[in-house]
mmCIF file of C-alpha atoms and ligand atoms in Angstrom:
data_model
loop_
_atom_site.group_PDB
_atom_site.id
_atom_site.type_symbol
_atom_site.label_atom_id
_atom_site.label_comp_id
_atom_site.label_asym_id
_atom_site.label_seq_id
_atom_site.Cartn_x
_atom_site.Cartn_y
_atom_site.Cartn_z
ATOM 1 C CA MET A 1 17.549 -26.419 -0.504
ATOM 2 C CA VAL A 2 18.875 -25.238 2.857
ATOM 3 C CA THR A 3 16.294 -23.145 4.676
ATOM 4 C CA THR A 4 16.833 -19.662 6.021
ATOM 5 C CA SER A 5 18.177 -20.176 9.410
ATOM 6 C CA ASP A 6 19.046 -23.773 10.197
ATOM 7 C CA ASN A 7 22.558 -22.836 11.216
ATOM 8 C CA LEU A 8 21.608 -20.054 13.567
ATOM 9 C CA VAL A 9 20.106 -21.608 16.634
ATOM 10 C CA THR A 10 23.349 -22.193 18.519
ATOM 11 C CA GLN A 11 24.655 -18.740 17.726
ATOM 12 C CA GLN A 12 21.490 -17.006 18.809
ATOM 13 C CA GLU A 13 21.103 -18.985 22.041
ATOM 14 C CA THR A 14 23.809 -16.796 23.522
ATOM 15 C CA LEU A 15 21.614 -13.765 22.934
ATOM 16 C CA ASN A 16 18.586 -15.492 24.423
ATOM 17 C CA PHE A 17 16.778 -14.738 21.188
ATOM 18 C CA ASN A 18 15.887 -17.481 18.763
ATOM 19 C CA LEU A 19 16.319 -15.943 15.333
ATOM 20 C CA ALA A 20 15.532 -19.185 13.532
ATOM 21 C CA SER A 21 12.037 -19.386 14.960
ATOM 22 C CA TYR A 22 11.554 -15.613 14.650
ATOM 23 C CA LEU A 23 12.395 -15.735 10.926
ATOM 24 C CA ASN A 24 10.230 -18.798 10.380
ATOM 25 C CA GLU A 25 7.279 -17.158 12.081
ATOM 26 C CA LYS A 26 7.582 -14.005 9.962
ATOM 27 C CA LYS A 27 8.134 -16.046 6.813
ATOM 28 C CA GLN A 28 4.945 -18.037 7.383
ATOM 29 C CA LEU A 29 2.976 -14.881 8.030
ATOM 30 C CA VAL A 30 4.268 -13.280 4.837
ATOM 31 C CA GLU A 31 3.734 -16.386 2.713
ATOM 32 C CA ALA A 32 0.127 -16.731 3.850
ATOM 33 C CA ALA A 33 -0.479 -13.041 3.063
ATOM 34 C CA LEU A 34 1.187 -13.354 -0.355
ATOM 35 C CA ASP A 35 -0.907 -16.412 -1.138
ATOM 36 C CA ARG A 36 -4.107 -14.516 -0.271
ATOM 37 C CA SER A 37 -2.987 -11.406 -2.142
ATOM 38 C CA LEU A 38 -3.006 -12.913 -5.612
ATOM 39 C CA PRO A 39 -5.877 -15.233 -6.579
ATOM 40 C CA VAL A 40 -5.912 -16.750 -10.056
ATOM 41 C CA ILE A 41 -8.480 -15.089 -12.309
ATOM 42 C CA ARG A 42 -8.790 -14.689 -16.060
ATOM 43 C CA PRO A 43 -6.403 -14.729 -17.938
ATOM 44 C CA GLU A 44 -5.182 -17.570 -15.712
ATOM 45 C CA LYS A 45 -1.770 -17.973 -17.333
ATOM 46 C CA ILE A 46 -0.405 -14.629 -16.175
ATOM 47 C CA TYR A 47 -1.629 -15.094 -12.605
ATOM 48 C CA GLU A 48 -0.187 -18.597 -12.492
ATOM 49 C CA SER A 49 3.150 -17.283 -13.731
ATOM 50 C CA MET A 50 3.152 -14.446 -11.156
ATOM 51 C CA ARG A 51 2.251 -16.891 -8.374
ATOM 52 C CA TYR A 52 4.854 -19.419 -9.548
ATOM 53 C CA SER A 53 7.678 -17.010 -8.705
ATOM 54 C CA LEU A 54 6.023 -15.123 -5.839
ATOM 55 C CA LEU A 55 5.329 -18.326 -3.891
ATOM 56 C CA ALA A 56 8.579 -20.112 -4.764
ATOM 57 C CA GLY A 57 10.120 -19.630 -1.324
ATOM 58 C CA GLY A 58 13.102 -17.456 -0.599
ATOM 59 C CA LYS A 59 14.149 -15.985 2.710
ATOM 60 C CA ARG A 60 11.481 -13.254 2.728
ATOM 61 C CA LEU A 61 14.107 -10.950 4.170
ATOM 62 C CA ARG A 62 12.684 -7.690 2.802
ATOM 63 C CA PRO A 63 9.149 -8.130 4.177
ATOM 64 C CA THR A 64 10.611 -9.358 7.461
ATOM 65 C CA LEU A 65 12.765 -6.233 7.767
ATOM 66 C CA CYS A 66 9.709 -4.068 7.122
ATOM 67 C CA LEU A 67 7.550 -5.854 9.708
ATOM 68 C CA THR A 68 10.330 -6.020 12.290
ATOM 69 C CA THR A 69 11.172 -2.336 12.032
ATOM 70 C CA CYS A 70 7.520 -1.311 12.216
ATOM 71 C CA GLU A 71 7.005 -3.418 15.346
ATOM 72 C CA MET A 72 10.210 -2.158 16.955
ATOM 73 C CA LEU A 73 8.902 1.406 16.704
ATOM 74 C CA GLY A 74 5.521 0.570 18.207
ATOM 75 C CA GLY A 75 3.575 -0.105 14.998
ATOM 76 C CA THR A 76 1.605 -3.278 14.331
ATOM 77 C CA ILE A 77 1.980 -6.126 11.854
ATOM 78 C CA GLU A 78 -1.347 -5.129 10.326
ATOM 79 C CA MET A 79 -0.013 -1.642 9.499
ATOM 80 C CA ALA A 80 3.015 -2.998 7.642
ATOM 81 C CA LEU A 81 1.856 -6.274 6.086
ATOM 82 C CA PRO A 82 0.561 -4.875 2.746
ATOM 83 C CA THR A 83 3.803 -2.945 2.208
ATOM 84 C CA ALA A 84 5.810 -6.001 3.282
ATOM 85 C CA CYS A 85 4.001 -8.010 0.574
ATOM 86 C CA ALA A 86 4.576 -5.223 -1.955
ATOM 87 C CA LEU A 87 8.319 -5.321 -1.206
ATOM 88 C CA GLU A 88 8.382 -9.060 -1.878
ATOM 89 C CA MET A 89 6.391 -8.591 -5.111
ATOM 90 C CA ILE A 90 8.934 -6.013 -6.286
ATOM 91 C CA HIS A 91 11.869 -8.195 -5.243
ATOM 92 C CA THR A 92 10.353 -11.200 -7.039
ATOM 93 C CA MET A 93 9.723 -9.235 -10.225
ATOM 94 C CA SER A 94 13.328 -8.058 -10.198
ATOM 95 C CA LEU A 95 14.479 -11.690 -9.919
ATOM 96 C CA ILE A 96 12.233 -12.758 -12.830
ATOM 97 C CA HIS A 97 13.623 -10.005 -15.064
ATOM 98 C CA ASP A 98 17.181 -10.513 -13.843
ATOM 99 C CA ASP A 99 17.012 -14.182 -14.877
ATOM 100 C CA LEU A 100 15.875 -13.437 -18.450
ATOM 101 C CA PRO A 101 18.225 -14.335 -21.329
ATOM 102 C CA ALA A 102 18.638 -10.614 -22.119
ATOM 103 C CA MET A 103 19.887 -10.011 -18.565
ATOM 104 C CA ASP A 104 21.663 -12.548 -16.366
ATOM 105 C CA ASN A 105 20.318 -15.565 -18.273
ATOM 106 C CA ASP A 106 19.766 -18.124 -15.542
ATOM 107 C CA ASP A 107 17.817 -21.374 -15.563
ATOM 108 C CA TYR A 108 17.306 -21.803 -11.817
ATOM 109 C CA ARG A 109 16.046 -19.576 -9.033
ATOM 110 C CA ARG A 110 14.953 -20.490 -5.519
ATOM 111 C CA GLY A 111 15.637 -24.128 -6.359
ATOM 112 C CA LYS A 112 13.182 -24.160 -9.265
ATOM 113 C CA LEU A 113 13.300 -23.490 -12.993
ATOM 114 C CA THR A 114 13.220 -19.760 -13.684
ATOM 115 C CA ASN A 115 9.941 -18.175 -14.745
ATOM 116 C CA HIS A 116 10.830 -17.850 -18.441
ATOM 117 C CA LYS A 117 11.940 -21.503 -18.564
ATOM 118 C CA VAL A 118 8.448 -22.536 -17.471
ATOM 119 C CA TYR A 119 6.200 -19.887 -19.035
ATOM 120 C CA GLY A 120 8.342 -18.472 -21.874
ATOM 121 C CA GLU A 121 10.052 -15.092 -22.121
ATOM 122 C CA ASP A 122 6.941 -13.183 -23.182
ATOM 123 C CA ILE A 123 4.909 -14.255 -20.150
ATOM 124 C CA ALA A 124 7.897 -13.893 -17.793
ATOM 125 C CA ILE A 125 8.347 -10.251 -18.835
ATOM 126 C CA LEU A 126 4.644 -9.632 -18.323
ATOM 127 C CA ALA A 127 4.622 -11.481 -14.985
ATOM 128 C CA GLY A 128 7.350 -9.095 -13.801
ATOM 129 C CA ASP A 129 5.375 -6.100 -15.057
ATOM 130 C CA GLY A 130 2.212 -7.443 -13.438
ATOM 131 C CA LEU A 131 3.892 -7.941 -10.073
ATOM 132 C CA LEU A 132 5.493 -4.503 -10.177
ATOM 133 C CA SER A 133 2.254 -2.624 -10.766
ATOM 134 C CA TYR A 134 0.286 -4.859 -8.412
ATOM 135 C CA ALA A 135 2.785 -4.114 -5.625
ATOM 136 C CA PHE A 136 1.770 -0.444 -5.693
ATOM 137 C CA GLU A 137 -1.933 -1.212 -6.055
ATOM 138 C CA TYR A 138 -1.780 -3.651 -3.159
ATOM 139 C CA ALA A 139 0.096 -1.394 -0.735
ATOM 140 C CA ALA A 140 -2.074 1.613 -1.654
ATOM 141 C CA THR A 141 -5.426 -0.154 -1.305
ATOM 142 C CA GLN A 142 -4.828 -2.680 1.482
ATOM 143 C CA THR A 143 -2.988 -0.623 4.099
ATOM 144 C CA ARG A 144 -5.047 0.196 7.199
ATOM 145 C CA ASN A 145 -4.556 2.402 10.275
ATOM 146 C CA VAL A 146 -1.643 4.325 8.779
ATOM 147 C CA ASP A 147 -1.519 8.094 8.435
ATOM 148 C CA ALA A 148 -2.165 8.892 4.736
ATOM 149 C CA HIS A 149 0.937 11.118 4.489
ATOM 150 C CA ASN A 150 3.094 8.309 5.766
ATOM 151 C CA LEU A 151 1.622 5.858 3.259
ATOM 152 C CA ILE A 152 2.195 8.299 0.374
ATOM 153 C CA ASN A 153 5.754 8.776 1.586
ATOM 154 C CA VAL A 154 6.277 4.995 1.499
ATOM 155 C CA LEU A 155 4.742 4.642 -1.976
ATOM 156 C CA GLY A 156 6.959 7.449 -3.297
ATOM 157 C CA ARG A 157 10.043 5.790 -1.833
ATOM 158 C CA LEU A 158 9.062 2.465 -3.385
ATOM 159 C CA GLY A 159 8.822 4.154 -6.788
ATOM 160 C CA ARG A 160 12.213 5.769 -6.403
ATOM 161 C CA THR A 161 13.723 2.468 -5.281
ATOM 162 C CA VAL A 162 12.667 0.481 -8.349
ATOM 163 C CA GLY A 163 13.391 3.181 -10.937
ATOM 164 C CA ALA A 164 16.516 4.453 -12.662
ATOM 165 C CA SER A 165 17.726 5.921 -9.360
ATOM 166 C CA GLY A 166 17.505 2.465 -7.764
ATOM 167 C CA LEU A 167 17.251 -1.106 -9.061
ATOM 168 C CA VAL A 168 17.004 -0.206 -12.756
ATOM 169 C CA GLY A 169 20.030 2.109 -12.563
ATOM 170 C CA GLY A 170 22.081 -0.486 -10.675
ATOM 171 C CA GLN A 171 21.142 -3.171 -13.172
ATOM 172 C CA VAL A 172 22.140 -0.998 -16.150
ATOM 173 C CA LEU A 173 25.590 -0.322 -14.720
ATOM 174 C CA ASP A 174 25.903 -4.016 -13.873
ATOM 175 C CA LEU A 175 25.134 -4.994 -17.470
ATOM 176 C CA GLU A 176 27.607 -2.413 -18.760
ATOM 177 C CA SER A 177 30.291 -3.777 -16.436
ATOM 178 C CA GLU A 178 30.015 -7.367 -17.651
ATOM 179 C CA GLY A 179 33.280 -8.627 -19.133
ATOM 180 C CA LYS A 180 35.154 -5.788 -17.421
ATOM 181 C CA PRO A 181 36.672 -7.460 -14.350
ATOM 182 C CA ASP A 182 38.846 -4.389 -13.706
ATOM 183 C CA ILE A 183 36.106 -1.957 -12.661
ATOM 184 C CA THR A 184 36.757 0.107 -9.538
ATOM 185 C CA VAL A 185 35.447 -0.528 -6.017
ATOM 186 C CA ASP A 186 33.545 2.737 -6.423
ATOM 187 C CA THR A 187 31.641 1.470 -9.470
ATOM 188 C CA LEU A 188 30.997 -1.855 -7.767
ATOM 189 C CA LYS A 189 29.626 -0.033 -4.745
ATOM 190 C CA PHE A 190 27.350 2.058 -6.981
ATOM 191 C CA ILE A 191 25.984 -1.090 -8.659
ATOM 192 C CA HIS A 192 25.250 -2.851 -5.414
ATOM 193 C CA THR A 193 23.916 0.044 -3.379
ATOM 194 C CA HIS A 194 21.386 0.531 -6.208
ATOM 195 C CA LYS A 195 20.709 -3.045 -7.326
ATOM 196 C CA THR A 196 20.579 -4.679 -3.910
ATOM 197 C CA GLY A 197 20.973 -2.089 -1.162
ATOM 198 C CA ALA A 198 18.181 0.265 -2.208
ATOM 199 C CA LEU A 199 15.346 -2.234 -1.739
ATOM 200 C CA LEU A 200 16.755 -3.490 1.569
ATOM 201 C CA GLU A 201 17.019 0.112 2.761
ATOM 202 C CA THR A 202 13.455 0.877 1.676
ATOM 203 C CA SER A 203 12.260 -2.279 3.443
ATOM 204 C CA VAL A 204 13.577 -1.016 6.783
ATOM 205 C CA VAL A 205 12.713 2.634 6.250
ATOM 206 C CA SER A 206 9.168 1.947 5.063
ATOM 207 C CA GLY A 207 8.521 -0.134 8.185
ATOM 208 C CA ALA A 208 9.725 2.827 10.237
ATOM 209 C CA ILE A 209 7.621 5.384 8.375
ATOM 210 C CA LEU A 210 4.454 3.274 8.578
ATOM 211 C CA ALA A 211 4.928 3.177 12.352
ATOM 212 C CA GLY A 212 5.118 6.985 12.381
ATOM 213 C CA ALA A 213 8.883 7.251 13.018
ATOM 214 C CA SER A 214 10.608 10.601 13.579
ATOM 215 C CA ASP A 215 13.052 11.930 10.961
ATOM 216 C CA GLU A 216 15.880 11.088 13.347
ATOM 217 C CA ASP A 217 14.764 7.457 13.581
ATOM 218 C CA VAL A 218 14.358 7.226 9.801
ATOM 219 C CA GLN A 219 17.874 8.608 9.348
ATOM 220 C CA ARG A 220 19.406 6.205 11.858
ATOM 221 C CA LEU A 221 17.580 3.149 10.503
ATOM 222 C CA SER A 222 18.430 4.122 6.940
ATOM 223 C CA GLN A 223 22.097 4.046 7.989
ATOM 224 C CA TYR A 224 21.595 0.614 9.575
ATOM 225 C CA ALA A 225 19.967 -0.649 6.374
ATOM 226 C CA GLN A 226 22.589 0.774 4.002
ATOM 227 C CA ASN A 227 25.270 -1.037 5.960
ATOM 228 C CA ILE A 228 23.478 -4.387 6.026
ATOM 229 C CA GLY A 229 22.602 -3.936 2.328
ATOM 230 C CA LEU A 230 26.229 -3.699 1.290
ATOM 231 C CA ALA A 231 27.253 -6.505 3.661
ATOM 232 C CA PHE A 232 24.470 -8.644 2.150
ATOM 233 C CA GLN A 233 25.896 -8.179 -1.336
ATOM 234 C CA ILE A 234 29.487 -8.865 -0.280
ATOM 235 C CA ILE A 235 28.342 -12.156 1.257
ATOM 236 C CA ASP A 236 26.283 -12.875 -1.880
ATOM 237 C CA ASP A 237 29.459 -12.530 -3.969
ATOM 238 C CA ILE A 238 31.339 -14.850 -1.607
ATOM 239 C CA LEU A 239 28.551 -17.458 -1.641
ATOM 240 C CA ASP A 240 28.574 -17.437 -5.440
ATOM 241 C CA ILE A 241 32.142 -18.771 -5.190
ATOM 242 C CA THR A 242 31.953 -21.004 -2.130
ATOM 243 C CA SER A 243 28.463 -22.561 -2.318
ATOM 244 C CA THR A 244 26.857 -25.193 -4.502
ATOM 245 C CA GLN A 245 23.831 -24.793 -6.758
ATOM 246 C CA GLU A 246 21.874 -26.937 -4.307
ATOM 247 C CA GLU A 247 22.669 -24.607 -1.421
ATOM 248 C CA LEU A 248 22.003 -21.435 -3.407
ATOM 249 C CA GLY A 249 18.939 -22.607 -5.351
ATOM 250 C CA LYS A 250 20.460 -20.918 -8.422
ATOM 251 C CA THR A 251 23.505 -21.464 -10.610
ATOM 252 C CA ALA A 252 26.732 -21.155 -8.595
ATOM 253 C CA GLY A 253 30.018 -19.739 -9.915
ATOM 254 C CA LYS A 254 28.242 -17.434 -12.347
ATOM 255 C CA ASP A 255 30.195 -14.283 -11.569
ATOM 256 C CA LEU A 256 33.473 -15.876 -12.596
ATOM 257 C CA ARG A 257 31.900 -17.379 -15.726
ATOM 258 C CA ASP A 258 30.442 -13.983 -16.716
ATOM 259 C CA GLN A 259 33.717 -12.222 -15.892
ATOM 260 C CA LYS A 260 32.026 -9.993 -13.371
ATOM 261 C CA ALA A 261 33.963 -7.870 -10.948
ATOM 262 C CA THR A 262 32.893 -8.779 -7.417
ATOM 263 C CA TYR A 263 34.098 -7.899 -3.933
ATOM 264 C CA PRO A 264 36.076 -11.160 -3.588
ATOM 265 C CA SER A 265 37.611 -10.661 -7.042
ATOM 266 C CA LEU A 266 38.818 -7.203 -5.998
ATOM 267 C CA TRP A 267 39.664 -7.864 -2.340
ATOM 268 C CA GLY A 268 39.932 -11.657 -1.947
ATOM 269 C CA ILE A 269 37.564 -13.750 0.170
ATOM 270 C CA GLU A 270 39.094 -13.075 3.606
ATOM 271 C CA GLU A 271 39.226 -9.301 3.201
ATOM 272 C CA SER A 272 35.662 -9.342 1.813
ATOM 273 C CA LYS A 273 34.450 -11.237 4.898
ATOM 274 C CA GLN A 274 36.168 -8.711 7.163
ATOM 275 C CA GLN A 275 34.624 -5.788 5.308
ATOM 276 C CA ALA A 276 31.163 -7.379 5.571
ATOM 277 C CA GLN A 277 31.627 -7.913 9.315
ATOM 278 C CA LYS A 278 32.743 -4.292 9.711
ATOM 279 C CA LEU A 279 29.585 -3.090 7.956
ATOM 280 C CA VAL A 280 27.408 -5.292 10.159
ATOM 281 C CA ASP A 281 29.135 -3.984 13.314
ATOM 282 C CA GLU A 282 28.534 -0.448 12.082
ATOM 283 C CA ALA A 283 24.874 -1.286 11.368
ATOM 284 C CA ILE A 284 24.403 -2.726 14.848
ATOM 285 C CA SER A 285 25.901 0.384 16.432
ATOM 286 C CA GLN A 286 23.002 2.387 14.963
ATOM 287 C CA LEU A 287 20.571 0.343 17.054
ATOM 288 C CA ILE A 288 21.904 1.316 20.500
ATOM 289 C CA PRO A 289 19.101 3.822 21.259
ATOM 290 C CA TYR A 290 16.464 1.104 20.822
ATOM 291 C CA GLY A 291 17.859 -1.227 23.487
ATOM 292 C CA ASP A 292 16.325 -4.702 23.730
ATOM 293 C CA ARG A 293 13.578 -3.827 21.275
ATOM 294 C CA ALA A 294 16.216 -3.885 18.522
ATOM 295 C CA GLU A 295 17.259 -7.479 19.237
ATOM 296 C CA PRO A 296 15.561 -8.871 16.071
ATOM 297 C CA LEU A 297 17.234 -6.234 13.840
ATOM 298 C CA ARG A 298 20.565 -6.968 15.549
ATOM 299 C CA ALA A 299 20.160 -10.695 14.985
ATOM 300 C CA ILE A 300 19.150 -10.166 11.348
ATOM 301 C CA ALA A 301 22.295 -8.084 10.800
ATOM 302 C CA ASN A 302 24.401 -10.944 12.171
ATOM 303 C CA PHE A 303 22.463 -13.424 10.032
ATOM 304 C CA ILE A 304 23.478 -11.466 6.923
ATOM 305 C CA VAL A 305 27.125 -12.467 7.406
ATOM 306 C CA THR A 306 26.533 -16.031 8.617
ATOM 307 C CA ARG A 307 23.886 -17.081 6.088
ATOM 308 C CA LYS A 308 24.558 -19.999 3.768
ATOM 309 C CA ASN A 309 22.182 -19.062 0.948
HETATM 310 C C1 GRG B 1 12.760 -3.131 -10.772
HETATM 311 C C2 GRG B 1 11.596 -2.243 -12.815
HETATM 312 C C3 GRG B 1 12.595 -3.140 -12.239
HETATM 313 C C4 GRG B 1 13.325 -3.911 -13.064
HETATM 314 C C5 GRG B 1 14.312 -4.902 -12.608
HETATM 315 C C6 GRG B 1 16.530 -6.883 -13.215
HETATM 316 C C7 GRG B 1 16.577 -5.635 -12.413
HETATM 317 C C8 GRG B 1 15.734 -4.491 -12.865
HETATM 318 C C9 GRG B 1 17.333 -5.501 -11.310
HETATM 319 C C10 GRG B 1 18.098 -6.611 -10.735
HETATM 320 C C11 GRG B 1 17.906 -6.635 -9.257
HETATM 321 C C12 GRG B 1 18.499 -7.855 -8.628
HETATM 322 C C13 GRG B 1 18.066 -9.182 -9.112
HETATM 323 C C14 GRG B 1 19.381 -7.711 -7.622
HETATM 324 C C15 GRG B 1 19.980 -8.847 -6.897
HETATM 325 C C16 GRG B 1 19.543 -8.761 -5.460
HETATM 326 C C17 GRG B 1 19.842 -10.031 -4.718
HETATM 327 C C18 GRG B 1 21.123 -10.111 -3.986
HETATM 328 C C19 GRG B 1 18.940 -11.022 -4.730
HETATM 329 C C20 GRG B 1 18.973 -12.215 -3.898
HETATM 330 O O1 GRG B 1 18.178 -11.904 -2.758
HETATM 331 P P1 GRG B 1 17.853 -12.969 -1.645
HETATM 332 O O2 GRG B 1 19.111 -13.727 -1.314
HETATM 333 O O3 GRG B 1 16.875 -13.944 -2.433
HETATM 334 O O4 GRG B 1 17.168 -12.293 -0.533
HETATM 335 P P2 GRG B 1 15.638 -14.786 -1.871
HETATM 336 O O5 GRG B 1 15.392 -15.830 -2.923
HETATM 337 O O6 GRG B 1 16.019 -15.381 -0.554
HETATM 338 O O7 GRG B 1 14.495 -13.827 -1.763
#
């Protein structure tokens, strides 16, 4: 499978900031923390199943956004790492459940067989449940040197993000929209701001809150994140059409097969690319007050539209 950022070095050289090595460094940090976070104990099968998906790779974009934002605002990695891991646990559980036969029904994820293909549907459902509850336990018990009010704020936002007003709500509307390729752009936007955008937004905003950000900063960075969240999904829809299974690590061409309305099906590929670029430009404009310190968030926004998987 193509790794996160192989195609970025040339582009980022112009900015004198090497995003590829920045992303790799953060990814390694997060993967080591995730590995430590979840030892195998009795009953082994459930822990093995949780670890199978949690340590299966992926870009680790959500934890990276959390760490990067926290550092940009003067916080430390240590302050944000437990929440960064929790975000990845939640993201991974949503992928496990999304891949189930009752949902999107996919056999491959992150270049490997999906969790239910290896462990069975019963254990896959429970692995998702286990990761979801552990995410909250882990962030609540492992966070250090953060004001308690700020941590509670983050935990509350995480809850809202996964529930019916976030991922669950977006997924329900997505399921209801299957086989209806004529849904409106408004409905599509609702699905994706909830299913995909909400967790990306919470990743950025939680990093800010852990660092003790002002309301104004939270507002501004939330705007940045909403824009990159939608751009991320538009590009995801395009990649589903233009990439191979090998590049994506999951089945390609699924949206067409499942008769799903997507941004390219409503707008065409070129217009979709332009809209994604517009959203990224808008996101980057929110970072002006942070000057050079925002270079990683700027580069990540650009990466969203140039990524290949
Ligand atoms: C959250 C309680 C709870 C239930 C889950 C199944 C479900 C409800 C929601 C679906 C959420 C979902 C799978 C959204 C898709 C988001 C998306 C674009 C995933 C791909 O993200 P990448 O490209 O993946 O960052 P990697 O593998 O790189 O981490």
